[in-house]
Coordinates of C-alpha atoms in Angstrom, one line a residue:
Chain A
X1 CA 62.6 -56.0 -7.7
X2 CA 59.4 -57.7 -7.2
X3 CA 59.0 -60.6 -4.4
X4 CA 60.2 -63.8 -4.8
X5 CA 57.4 -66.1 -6.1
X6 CA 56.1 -69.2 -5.0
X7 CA 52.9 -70.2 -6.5
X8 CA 50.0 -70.5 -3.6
X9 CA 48.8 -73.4 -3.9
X10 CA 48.7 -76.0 -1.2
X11 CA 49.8 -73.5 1.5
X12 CA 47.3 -74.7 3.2
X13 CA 45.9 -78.0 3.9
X14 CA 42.2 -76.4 3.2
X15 CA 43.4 -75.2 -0.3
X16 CA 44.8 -79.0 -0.6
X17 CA 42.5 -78.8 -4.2
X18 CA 44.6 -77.1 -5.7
X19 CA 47.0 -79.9 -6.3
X20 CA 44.1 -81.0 -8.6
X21 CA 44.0 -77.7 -11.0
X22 CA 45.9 -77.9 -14.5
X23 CA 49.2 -77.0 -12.6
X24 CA 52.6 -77.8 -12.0
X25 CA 52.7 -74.8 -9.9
X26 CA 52.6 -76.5 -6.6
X27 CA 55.4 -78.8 -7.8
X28 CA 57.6 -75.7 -9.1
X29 CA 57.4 -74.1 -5.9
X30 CA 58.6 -77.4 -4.3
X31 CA 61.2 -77.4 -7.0
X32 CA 62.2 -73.9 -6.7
X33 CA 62.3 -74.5 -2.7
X34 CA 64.5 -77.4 -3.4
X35 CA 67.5 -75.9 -5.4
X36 CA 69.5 -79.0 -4.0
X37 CA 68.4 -82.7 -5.3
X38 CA 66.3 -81.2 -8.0
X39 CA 67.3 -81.7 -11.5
X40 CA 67.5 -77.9 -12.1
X41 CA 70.5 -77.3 -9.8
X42 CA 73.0 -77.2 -12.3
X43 CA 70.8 -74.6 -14.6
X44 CA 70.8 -72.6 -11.2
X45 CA 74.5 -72.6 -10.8
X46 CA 74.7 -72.0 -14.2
X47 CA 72.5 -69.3 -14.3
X48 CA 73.3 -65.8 -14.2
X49 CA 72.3 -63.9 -10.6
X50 CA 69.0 -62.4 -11.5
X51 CA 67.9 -66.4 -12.4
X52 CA 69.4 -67.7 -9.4
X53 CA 67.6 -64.8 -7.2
X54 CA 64.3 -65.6 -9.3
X55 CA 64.4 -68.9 -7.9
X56 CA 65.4 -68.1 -4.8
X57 CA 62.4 -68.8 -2.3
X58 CA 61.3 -69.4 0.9
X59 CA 62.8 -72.6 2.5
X60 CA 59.9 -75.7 2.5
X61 CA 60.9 -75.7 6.5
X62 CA 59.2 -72.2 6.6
X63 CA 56.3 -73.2 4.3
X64 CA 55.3 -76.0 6.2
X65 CA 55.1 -73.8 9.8
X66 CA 53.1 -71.2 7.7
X67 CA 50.7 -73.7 6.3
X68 CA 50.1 -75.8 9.6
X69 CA 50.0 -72.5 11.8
X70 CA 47.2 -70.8 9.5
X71 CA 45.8 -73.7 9.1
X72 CA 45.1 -74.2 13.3
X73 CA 44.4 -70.7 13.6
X74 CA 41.5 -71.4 11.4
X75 CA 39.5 -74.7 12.4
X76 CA 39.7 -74.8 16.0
X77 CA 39.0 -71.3 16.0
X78 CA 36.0 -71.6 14.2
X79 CA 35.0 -74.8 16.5
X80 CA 35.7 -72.6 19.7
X81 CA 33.8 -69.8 18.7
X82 CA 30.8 -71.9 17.2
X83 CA 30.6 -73.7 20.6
X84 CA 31.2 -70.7 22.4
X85 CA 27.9 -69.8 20.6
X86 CA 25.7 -72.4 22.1
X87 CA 26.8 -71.2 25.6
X88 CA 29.1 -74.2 26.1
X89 CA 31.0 -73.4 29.5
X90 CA 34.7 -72.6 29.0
X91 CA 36.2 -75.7 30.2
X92 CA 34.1 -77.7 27.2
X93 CA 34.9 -75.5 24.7
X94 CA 38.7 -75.8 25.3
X95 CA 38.0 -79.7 25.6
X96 CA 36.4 -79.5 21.8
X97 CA 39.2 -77.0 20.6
X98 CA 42.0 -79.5 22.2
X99 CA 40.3 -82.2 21.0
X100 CA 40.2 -80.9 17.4
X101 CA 43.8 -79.9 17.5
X102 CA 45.0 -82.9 18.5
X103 CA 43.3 -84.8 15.7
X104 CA 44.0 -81.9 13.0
X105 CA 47.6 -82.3 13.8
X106 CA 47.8 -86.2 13.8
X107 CA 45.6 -86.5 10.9
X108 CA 48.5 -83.7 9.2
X109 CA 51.2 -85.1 10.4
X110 CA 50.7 -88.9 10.1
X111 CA 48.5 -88.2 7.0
X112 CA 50.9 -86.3 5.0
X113 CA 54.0 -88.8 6.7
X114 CA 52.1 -91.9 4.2
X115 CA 51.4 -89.5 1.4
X116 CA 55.0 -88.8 1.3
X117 CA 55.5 -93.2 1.1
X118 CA 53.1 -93.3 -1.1
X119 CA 54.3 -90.7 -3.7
X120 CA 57.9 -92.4 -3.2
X121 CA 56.3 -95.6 -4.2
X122 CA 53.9 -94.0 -7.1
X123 CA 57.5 -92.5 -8.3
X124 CA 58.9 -95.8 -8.5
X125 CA 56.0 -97.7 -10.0
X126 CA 55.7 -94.7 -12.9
X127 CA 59.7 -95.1 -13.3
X128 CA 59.5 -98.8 -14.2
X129 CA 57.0 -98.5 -16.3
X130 CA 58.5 -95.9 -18.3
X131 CA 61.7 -97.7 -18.7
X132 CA 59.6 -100.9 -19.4
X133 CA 58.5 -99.2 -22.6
X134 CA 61.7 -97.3 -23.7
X135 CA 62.8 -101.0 -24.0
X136 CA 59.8 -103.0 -25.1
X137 CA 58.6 -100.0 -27.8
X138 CA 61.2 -97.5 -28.3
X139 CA 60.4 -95.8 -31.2
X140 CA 57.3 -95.5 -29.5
X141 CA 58.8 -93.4 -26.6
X142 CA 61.0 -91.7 -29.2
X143 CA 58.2 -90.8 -31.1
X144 CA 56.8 -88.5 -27.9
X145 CA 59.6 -86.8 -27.2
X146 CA 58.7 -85.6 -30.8
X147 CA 55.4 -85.2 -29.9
X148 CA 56.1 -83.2 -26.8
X149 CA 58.9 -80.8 -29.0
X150 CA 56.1 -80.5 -31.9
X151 CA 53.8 -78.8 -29.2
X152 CA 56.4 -75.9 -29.4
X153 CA 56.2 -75.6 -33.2
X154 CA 59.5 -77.3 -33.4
X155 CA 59.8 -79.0 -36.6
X156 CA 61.2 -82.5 -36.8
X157 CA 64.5 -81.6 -38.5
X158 CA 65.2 -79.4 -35.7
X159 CA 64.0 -82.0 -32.6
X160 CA 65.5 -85.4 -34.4
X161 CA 69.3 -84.8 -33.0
X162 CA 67.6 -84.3 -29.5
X163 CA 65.7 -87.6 -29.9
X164 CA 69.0 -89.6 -31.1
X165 CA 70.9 -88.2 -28.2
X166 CA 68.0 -89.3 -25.9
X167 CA 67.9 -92.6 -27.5
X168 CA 71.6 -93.1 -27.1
X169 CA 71.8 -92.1 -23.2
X170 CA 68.9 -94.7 -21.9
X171 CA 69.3 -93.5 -18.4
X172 CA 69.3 -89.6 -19.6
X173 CA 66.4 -90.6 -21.6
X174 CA 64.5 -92.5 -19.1
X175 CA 64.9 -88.9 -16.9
X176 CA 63.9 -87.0 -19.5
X177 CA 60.7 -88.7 -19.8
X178 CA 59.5 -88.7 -16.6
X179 CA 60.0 -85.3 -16.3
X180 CA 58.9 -83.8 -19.6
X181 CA 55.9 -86.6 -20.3
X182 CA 54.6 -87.6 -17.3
X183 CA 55.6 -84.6 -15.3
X184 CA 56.9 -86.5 -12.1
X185 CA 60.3 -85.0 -10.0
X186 CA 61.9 -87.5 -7.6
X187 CA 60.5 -87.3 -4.1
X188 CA 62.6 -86.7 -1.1
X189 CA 62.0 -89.3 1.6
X190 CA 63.5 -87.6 4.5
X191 CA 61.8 -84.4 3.7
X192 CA 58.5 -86.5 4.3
X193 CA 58.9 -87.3 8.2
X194 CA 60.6 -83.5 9.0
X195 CA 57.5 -81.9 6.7
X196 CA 55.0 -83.9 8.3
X197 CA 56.0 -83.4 11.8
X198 CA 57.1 -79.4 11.3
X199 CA 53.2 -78.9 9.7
X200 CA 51.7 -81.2 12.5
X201 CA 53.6 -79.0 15.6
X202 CA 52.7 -75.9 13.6
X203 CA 49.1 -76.4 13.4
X204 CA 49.2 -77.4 17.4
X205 CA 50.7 -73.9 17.6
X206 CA 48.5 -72.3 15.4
X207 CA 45.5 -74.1 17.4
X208 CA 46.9 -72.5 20.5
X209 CA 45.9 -69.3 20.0
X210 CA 42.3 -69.1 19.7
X211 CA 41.9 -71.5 22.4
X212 CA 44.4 -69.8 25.3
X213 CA 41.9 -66.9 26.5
X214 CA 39.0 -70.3 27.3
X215 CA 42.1 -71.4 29.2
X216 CA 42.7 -68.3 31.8
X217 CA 38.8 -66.3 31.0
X218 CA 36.2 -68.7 32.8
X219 CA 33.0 -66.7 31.3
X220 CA 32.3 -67.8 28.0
X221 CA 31.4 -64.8 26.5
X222 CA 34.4 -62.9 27.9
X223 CA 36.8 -65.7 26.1
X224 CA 35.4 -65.8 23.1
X225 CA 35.4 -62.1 22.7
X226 CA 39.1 -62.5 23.4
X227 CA 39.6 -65.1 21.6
X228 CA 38.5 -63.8 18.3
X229 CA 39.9 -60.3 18.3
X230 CA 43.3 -62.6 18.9
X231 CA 42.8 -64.6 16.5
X232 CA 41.8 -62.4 13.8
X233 CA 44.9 -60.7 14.2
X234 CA 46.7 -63.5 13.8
X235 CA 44.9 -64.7 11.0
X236 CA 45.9 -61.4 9.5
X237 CA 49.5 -61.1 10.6
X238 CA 49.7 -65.0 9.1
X239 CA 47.7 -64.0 5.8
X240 CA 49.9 -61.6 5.1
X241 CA 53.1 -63.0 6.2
X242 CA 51.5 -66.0 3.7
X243 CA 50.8 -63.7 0.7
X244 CA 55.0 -62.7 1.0
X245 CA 55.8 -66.0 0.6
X246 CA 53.6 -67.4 -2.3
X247 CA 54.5 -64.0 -3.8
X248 CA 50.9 -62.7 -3.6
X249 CA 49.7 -59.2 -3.0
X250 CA 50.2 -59.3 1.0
X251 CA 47.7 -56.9 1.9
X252 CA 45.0 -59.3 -0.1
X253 CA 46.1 -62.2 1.3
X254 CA 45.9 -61.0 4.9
X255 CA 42.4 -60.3 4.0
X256 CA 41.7 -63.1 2.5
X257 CA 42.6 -65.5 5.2
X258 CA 41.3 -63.5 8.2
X259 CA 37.3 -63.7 6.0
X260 CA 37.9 -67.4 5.8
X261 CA 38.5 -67.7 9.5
X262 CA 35.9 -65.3 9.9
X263 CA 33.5 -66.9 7.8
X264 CA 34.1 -70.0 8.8
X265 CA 33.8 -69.1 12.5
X266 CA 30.3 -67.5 11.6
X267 CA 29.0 -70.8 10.2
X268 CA 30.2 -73.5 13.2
X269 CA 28.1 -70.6 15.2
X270 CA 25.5 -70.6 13.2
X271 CA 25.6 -74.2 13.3
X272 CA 26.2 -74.5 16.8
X273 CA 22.9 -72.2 17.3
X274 CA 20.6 -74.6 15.5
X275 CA 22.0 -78.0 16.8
X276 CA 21.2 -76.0 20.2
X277 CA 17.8 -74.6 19.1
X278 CA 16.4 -78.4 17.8
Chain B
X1 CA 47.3 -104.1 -17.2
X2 CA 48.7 -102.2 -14.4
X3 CA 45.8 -99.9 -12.5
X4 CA 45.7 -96.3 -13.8
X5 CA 48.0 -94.4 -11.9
X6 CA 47.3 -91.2 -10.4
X7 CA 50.1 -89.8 -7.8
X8 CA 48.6 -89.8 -4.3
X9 CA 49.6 -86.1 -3.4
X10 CA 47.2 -83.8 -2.4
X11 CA 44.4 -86.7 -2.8
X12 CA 43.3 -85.2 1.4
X13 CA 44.1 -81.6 2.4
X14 CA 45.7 -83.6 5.3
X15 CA 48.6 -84.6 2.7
X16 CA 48.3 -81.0 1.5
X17 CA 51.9 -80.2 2.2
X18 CA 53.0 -83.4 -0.2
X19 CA 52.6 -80.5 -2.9
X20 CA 55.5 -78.9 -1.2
X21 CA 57.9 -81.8 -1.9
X22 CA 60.2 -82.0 -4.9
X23 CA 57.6 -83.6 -7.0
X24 CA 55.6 -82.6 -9.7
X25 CA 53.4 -85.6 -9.3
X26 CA 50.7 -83.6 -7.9
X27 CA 49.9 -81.5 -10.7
X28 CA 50.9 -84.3 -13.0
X29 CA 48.3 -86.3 -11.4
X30 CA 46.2 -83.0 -12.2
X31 CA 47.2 -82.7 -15.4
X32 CA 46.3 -86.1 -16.6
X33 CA 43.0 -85.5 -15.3
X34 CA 43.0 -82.7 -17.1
X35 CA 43.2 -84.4 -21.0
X36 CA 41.5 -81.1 -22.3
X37 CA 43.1 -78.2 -21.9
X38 CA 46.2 -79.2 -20.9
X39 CA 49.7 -78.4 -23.2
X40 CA 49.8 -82.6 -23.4
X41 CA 46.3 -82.8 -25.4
X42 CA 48.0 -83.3 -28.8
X43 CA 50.1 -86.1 -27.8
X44 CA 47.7 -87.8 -26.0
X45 CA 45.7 -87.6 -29.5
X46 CA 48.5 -88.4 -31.3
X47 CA 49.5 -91.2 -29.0
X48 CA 48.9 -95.0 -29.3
X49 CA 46.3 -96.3 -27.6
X50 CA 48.4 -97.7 -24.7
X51 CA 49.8 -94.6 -23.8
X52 CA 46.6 -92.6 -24.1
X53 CA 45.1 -95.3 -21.5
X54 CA 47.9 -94.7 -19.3
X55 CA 46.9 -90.9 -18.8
X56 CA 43.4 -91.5 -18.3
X57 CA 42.7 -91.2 -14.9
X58 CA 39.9 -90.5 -12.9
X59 CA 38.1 -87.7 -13.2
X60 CA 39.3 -84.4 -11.3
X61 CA 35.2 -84.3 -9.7
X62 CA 36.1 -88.0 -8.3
X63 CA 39.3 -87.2 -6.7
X64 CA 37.7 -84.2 -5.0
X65 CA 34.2 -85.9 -3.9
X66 CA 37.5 -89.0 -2.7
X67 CA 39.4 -86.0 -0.8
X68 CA 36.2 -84.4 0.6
X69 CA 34.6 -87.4 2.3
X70 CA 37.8 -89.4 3.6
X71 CA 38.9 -86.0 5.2
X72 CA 35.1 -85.0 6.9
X73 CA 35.2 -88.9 7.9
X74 CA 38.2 -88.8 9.8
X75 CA 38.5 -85.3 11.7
X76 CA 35.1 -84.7 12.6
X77 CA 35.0 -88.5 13.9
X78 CA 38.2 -87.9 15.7
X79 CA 36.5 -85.1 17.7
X80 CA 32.8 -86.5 18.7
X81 CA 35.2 -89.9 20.0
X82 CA 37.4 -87.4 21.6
X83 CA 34.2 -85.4 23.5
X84 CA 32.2 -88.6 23.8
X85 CA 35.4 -89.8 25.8
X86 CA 35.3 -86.8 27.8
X87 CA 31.9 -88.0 28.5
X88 CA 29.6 -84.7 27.3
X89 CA 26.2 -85.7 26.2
X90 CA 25.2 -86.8 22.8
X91 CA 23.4 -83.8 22.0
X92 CA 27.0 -81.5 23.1
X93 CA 29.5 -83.7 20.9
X94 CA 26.4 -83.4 17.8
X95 CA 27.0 -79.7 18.1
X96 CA 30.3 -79.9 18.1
X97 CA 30.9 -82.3 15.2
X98 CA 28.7 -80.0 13.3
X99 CA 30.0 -77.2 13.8
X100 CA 33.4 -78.3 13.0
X101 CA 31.7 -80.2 9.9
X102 CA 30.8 -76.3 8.9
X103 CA 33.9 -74.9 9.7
X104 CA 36.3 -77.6 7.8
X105 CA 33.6 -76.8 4.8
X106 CA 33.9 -73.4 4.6
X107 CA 37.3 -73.7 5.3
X108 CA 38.2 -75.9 2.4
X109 CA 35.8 -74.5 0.3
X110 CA 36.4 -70.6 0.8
X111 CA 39.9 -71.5 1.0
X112 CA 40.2 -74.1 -1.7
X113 CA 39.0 -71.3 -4.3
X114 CA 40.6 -67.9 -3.1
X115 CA 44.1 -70.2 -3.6
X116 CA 42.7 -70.8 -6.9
X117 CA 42.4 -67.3 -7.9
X118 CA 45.7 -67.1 -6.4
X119 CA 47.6 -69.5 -8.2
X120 CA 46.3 -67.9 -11.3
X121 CA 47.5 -64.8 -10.3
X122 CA 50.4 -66.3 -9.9
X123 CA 50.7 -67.6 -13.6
X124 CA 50.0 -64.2 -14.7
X125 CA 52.5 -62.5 -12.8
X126 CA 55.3 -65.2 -13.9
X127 CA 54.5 -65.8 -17.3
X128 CA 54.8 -61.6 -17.5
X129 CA 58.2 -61.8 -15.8
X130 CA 59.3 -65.1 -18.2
X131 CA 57.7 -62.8 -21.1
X132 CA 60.2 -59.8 -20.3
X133 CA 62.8 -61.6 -19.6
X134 CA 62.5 -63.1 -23.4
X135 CA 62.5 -59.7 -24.6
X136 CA 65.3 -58.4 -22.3
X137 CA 67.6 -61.1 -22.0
X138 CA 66.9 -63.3 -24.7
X139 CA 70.7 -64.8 -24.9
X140 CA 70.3 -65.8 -21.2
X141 CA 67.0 -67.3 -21.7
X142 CA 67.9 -69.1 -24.7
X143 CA 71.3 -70.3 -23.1
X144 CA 68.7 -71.4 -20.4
X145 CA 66.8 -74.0 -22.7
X146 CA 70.2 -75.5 -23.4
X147 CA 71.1 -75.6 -19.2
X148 CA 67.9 -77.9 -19.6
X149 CA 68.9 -80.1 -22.4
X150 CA 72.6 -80.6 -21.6
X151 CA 71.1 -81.8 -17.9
X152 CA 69.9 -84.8 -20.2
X153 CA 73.3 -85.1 -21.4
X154 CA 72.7 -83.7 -24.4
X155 CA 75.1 -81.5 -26.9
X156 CA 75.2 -78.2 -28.2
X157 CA 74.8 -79.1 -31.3
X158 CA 72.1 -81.7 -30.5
X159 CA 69.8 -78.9 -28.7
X160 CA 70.9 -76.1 -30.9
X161 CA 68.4 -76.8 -33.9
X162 CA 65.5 -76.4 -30.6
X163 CA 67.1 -73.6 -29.3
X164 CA 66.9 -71.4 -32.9
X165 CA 63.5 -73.2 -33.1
X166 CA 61.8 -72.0 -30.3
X167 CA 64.2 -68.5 -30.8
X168 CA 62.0 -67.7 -34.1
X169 CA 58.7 -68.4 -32.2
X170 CA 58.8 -66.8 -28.9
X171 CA 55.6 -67.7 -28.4
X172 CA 55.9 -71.2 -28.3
X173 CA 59.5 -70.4 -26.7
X174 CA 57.0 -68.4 -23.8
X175 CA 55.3 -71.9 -23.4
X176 CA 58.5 -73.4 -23.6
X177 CA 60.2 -72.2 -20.6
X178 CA 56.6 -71.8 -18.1
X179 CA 56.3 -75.7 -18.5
X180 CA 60.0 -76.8 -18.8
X181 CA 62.0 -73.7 -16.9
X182 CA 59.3 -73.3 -14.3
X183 CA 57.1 -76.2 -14.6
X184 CA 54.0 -74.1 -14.6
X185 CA 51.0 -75.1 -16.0
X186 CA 47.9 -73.1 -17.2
X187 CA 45.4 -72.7 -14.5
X188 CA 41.9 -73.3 -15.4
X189 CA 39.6 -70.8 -13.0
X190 CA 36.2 -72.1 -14.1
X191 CA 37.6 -75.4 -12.6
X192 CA 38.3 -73.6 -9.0
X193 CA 35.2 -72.7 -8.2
X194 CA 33.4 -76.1 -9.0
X195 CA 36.2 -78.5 -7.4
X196 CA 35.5 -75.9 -4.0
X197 CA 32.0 -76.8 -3.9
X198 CA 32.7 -80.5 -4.4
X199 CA 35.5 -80.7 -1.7
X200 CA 33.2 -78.6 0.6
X201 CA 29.7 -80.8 0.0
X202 CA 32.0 -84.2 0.2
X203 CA 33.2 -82.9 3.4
X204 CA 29.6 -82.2 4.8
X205 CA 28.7 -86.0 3.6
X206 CA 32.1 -87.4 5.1
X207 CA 31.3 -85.6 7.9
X208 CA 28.0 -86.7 8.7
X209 CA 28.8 -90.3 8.8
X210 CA 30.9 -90.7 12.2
X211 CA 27.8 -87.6 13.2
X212 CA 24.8 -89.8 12.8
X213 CA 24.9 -92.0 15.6
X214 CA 24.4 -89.6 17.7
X215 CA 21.4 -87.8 16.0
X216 CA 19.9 -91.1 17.1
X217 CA 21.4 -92.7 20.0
X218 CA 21.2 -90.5 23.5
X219 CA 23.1 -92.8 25.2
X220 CA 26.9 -91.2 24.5
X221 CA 28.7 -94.6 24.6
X222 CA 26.6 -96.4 22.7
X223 CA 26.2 -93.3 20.0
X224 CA 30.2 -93.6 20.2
X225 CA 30.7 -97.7 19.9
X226 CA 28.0 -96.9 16.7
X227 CA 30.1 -94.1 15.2
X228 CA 33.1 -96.1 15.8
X229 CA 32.1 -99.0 13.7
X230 CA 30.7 -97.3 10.9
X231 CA 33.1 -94.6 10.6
X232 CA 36.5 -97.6 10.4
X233 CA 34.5 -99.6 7.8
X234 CA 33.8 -95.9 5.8
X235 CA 37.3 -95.2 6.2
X236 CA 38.4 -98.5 4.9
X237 CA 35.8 -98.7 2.2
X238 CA 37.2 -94.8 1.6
X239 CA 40.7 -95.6 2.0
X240 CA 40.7 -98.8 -1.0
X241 CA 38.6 -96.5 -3.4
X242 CA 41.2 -93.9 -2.7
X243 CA 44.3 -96.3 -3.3
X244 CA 42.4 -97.6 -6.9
X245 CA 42.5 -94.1 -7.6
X246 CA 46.1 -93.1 -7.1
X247 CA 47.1 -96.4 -8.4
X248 CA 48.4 -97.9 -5.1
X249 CA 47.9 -100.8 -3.3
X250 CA 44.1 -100.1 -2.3
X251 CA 44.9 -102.7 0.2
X252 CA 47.5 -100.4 2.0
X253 CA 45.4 -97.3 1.4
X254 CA 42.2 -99.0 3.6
X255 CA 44.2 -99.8 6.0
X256 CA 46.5 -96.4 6.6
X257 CA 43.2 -94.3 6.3
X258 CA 42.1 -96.4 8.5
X259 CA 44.6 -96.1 11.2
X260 CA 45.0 -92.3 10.4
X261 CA 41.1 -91.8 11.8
X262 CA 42.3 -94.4 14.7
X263 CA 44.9 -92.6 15.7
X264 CA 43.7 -89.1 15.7
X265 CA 40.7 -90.5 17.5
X266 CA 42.8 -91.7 19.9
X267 CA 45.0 -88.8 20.6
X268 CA 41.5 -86.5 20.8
X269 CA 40.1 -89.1 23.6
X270 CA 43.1 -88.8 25.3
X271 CA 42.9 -85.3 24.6
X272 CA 39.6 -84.9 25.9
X273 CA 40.4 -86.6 28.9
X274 CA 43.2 -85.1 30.0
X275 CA 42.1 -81.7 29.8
X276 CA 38.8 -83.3 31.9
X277 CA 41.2 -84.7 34.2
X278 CA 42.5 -81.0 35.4

């Protein structure tokens, strides 16, 4: 059967955009990772076993570590091997590379930790004001849920005993709405704190890597060499171990990361070399 | 009336794992942006005018220049405070800060759009599983639109009319069950590739401001003290423009940006110093 699927996006803090493309999909695979507290639990019991396995994915626990570990094998590498570049001794480059993981991880960490309160309070807000409007303009709110069943060629006749049993279950209907029109799933506070902190610690592991050979190789040169054929590996050993769980072609994805750690490696040298050569 | 409100997910690749939450609010927030294109077009045209103002939102090229800068303001800063603390000349933490200014680039850039084509890969791939499953199991799918209804506390024979309806337009019944079943929306590609180059350009610029000081000022401390001051009033200025966009409390937003770039600053100084201190 073909790998479980979880769509890509947001994997990493560096493809964080993708939260802003036309797509649920970051939200599904949060769903889909969450088969308990999210409002398609019961359609997963209910479901026969090739549903349930199709929703079956990796935990958000193992998402997180996979996202903050590729994540600090790619920055700090890239730092390291730019600084590396313009002949830093060992002992500074590590200083930089430390320095950068300490901030990548606080900024993840604490960053994502306030995200998490501020999409618990964005939740509520959107929640009031929906049930504001059920009760000020009903037949206003009623009249989407037909708007949002016409989009499926559904003809009134066939969506008007959906709307009256909306209108007659208020709570149902305030559910239904913020779900099907605006598109919003109730967060999960204590997920916030153990996400934030799992991605933070995994990007400090991550961040390890490329910066242990500066730590025990005192030339320069010697380090870095080490440092990027470690890292590389890793960067494919985590792309492809990243491309399994976002359902990807593995292989491509291995790729994939290890020419973004590459390339972005190549241009903090680069960079390094003219800041050096002014 | 109430700001527009756009959820805060994914607004900084440093909240990037707020897309792995239970929440859809991060491609709804994308999703509103996205009034063209998007399955929700129609009823935003059909809608009154209060309810098409509530889904305009800020432009999806605003939230990524918002994202770009407040995340090159506050790593980048965090790292020449970290070096300066370690006490390496101005020109040393320049190079550095660059360097990782090109790295984090490249990084979100590169990144940003490979998880694009990713994530429409992604579609693909499920909306040709969804697509078989119609035609090899359509009892089970079909029985599948009624798991969703009746989690709404709707009846058989309230959802049964939708059921046959989408049934003789499998189609729409395709649609149906990406955006309700999986809660999959269509990517847009074209869109990848530009929000990539403005989360990579806004990074450079973000990047630059905590950087200039010491493209000016050799003395380190005093480069520092500069790049100090004018990075906490970016990040507060960056933090309220970013809490008008999501729709919180702009207030709030300046000042946890804020103390986000404090406190990674921080723990890079101490960072820095400690490895000095060996």
């Amino acid at each position: 059967s073909s790998p479980r699927s979880l769509p890509p996006v947001c994997l990493s803090r560096l493809s964080a955009q993708f939260c802003l493309l036309p797509s649920r999909a970051g939200a599904a695979a949060a769903m889909d990772g969450h088969g308990h507290g999210d409002g398609r639990q019961p359609m997963l019991e209910k479901g026969p076993p090739s549903h349930r396995e199709r929703h079956f994915t990796a935990g958000e626990v193992v998402r997180d570590v996979i996202m903050g570990v590729s994540d600090g094998l790619t920055v700090p590498f890239a730092l390291a091997a730019g600084l590396s570049g313009a002949s830093a001794p060992s002992s500074l480059v590590l200083t930089a590379g430390l320095a950068e993981v300490a901030a990548g991880a606080i900024s993840m960490g604490l960053g994502g930790y306030l995200a998490a309160q501020s999409e618990a309070d964005h939740y509520k807000r959107e929640m009031k004001r929906e049930q504001d409007e059920i009760i000020a303009v009903p037949d206003t709110e009623a009249a989407e849920i037909g708007d949002i069943m016409a989009e499926y060629g559904l003809e009134p006749h066939e969506y008007g005993p959906v709307v009256e049993g909306l209108r007659r279950n208020p709570q149902a209907w305030l559910e239904f709405m913020m779900r099907f029109e605006l598109g919003l799933e109730k967060p999960d506070p204590r997920r916030a704190l153990q996400s934030a902190l799992t991605i933070a610690l995994s990007y400090i592991i991550g961040g390890l890597v490329p910066l242990l050979p500066y730590m025990f190789i005192s030339t320069v040169q010697d380090a870095m060499l080490t440092s990027v054929g470690v890292t590389l590996l890793a960067l494919l050993f985590f792309g492809y171990i990243k491309g399994r769980f976002t359902g990807n072609r593995p292989f491509l994805s291995a790729v994939q990361t290890t020419i973004i750690g590459a390339v972005a490696s190549a241009a903090a040298y680069g960079m390094a070399k003219a800041v050096q050569a002014r």
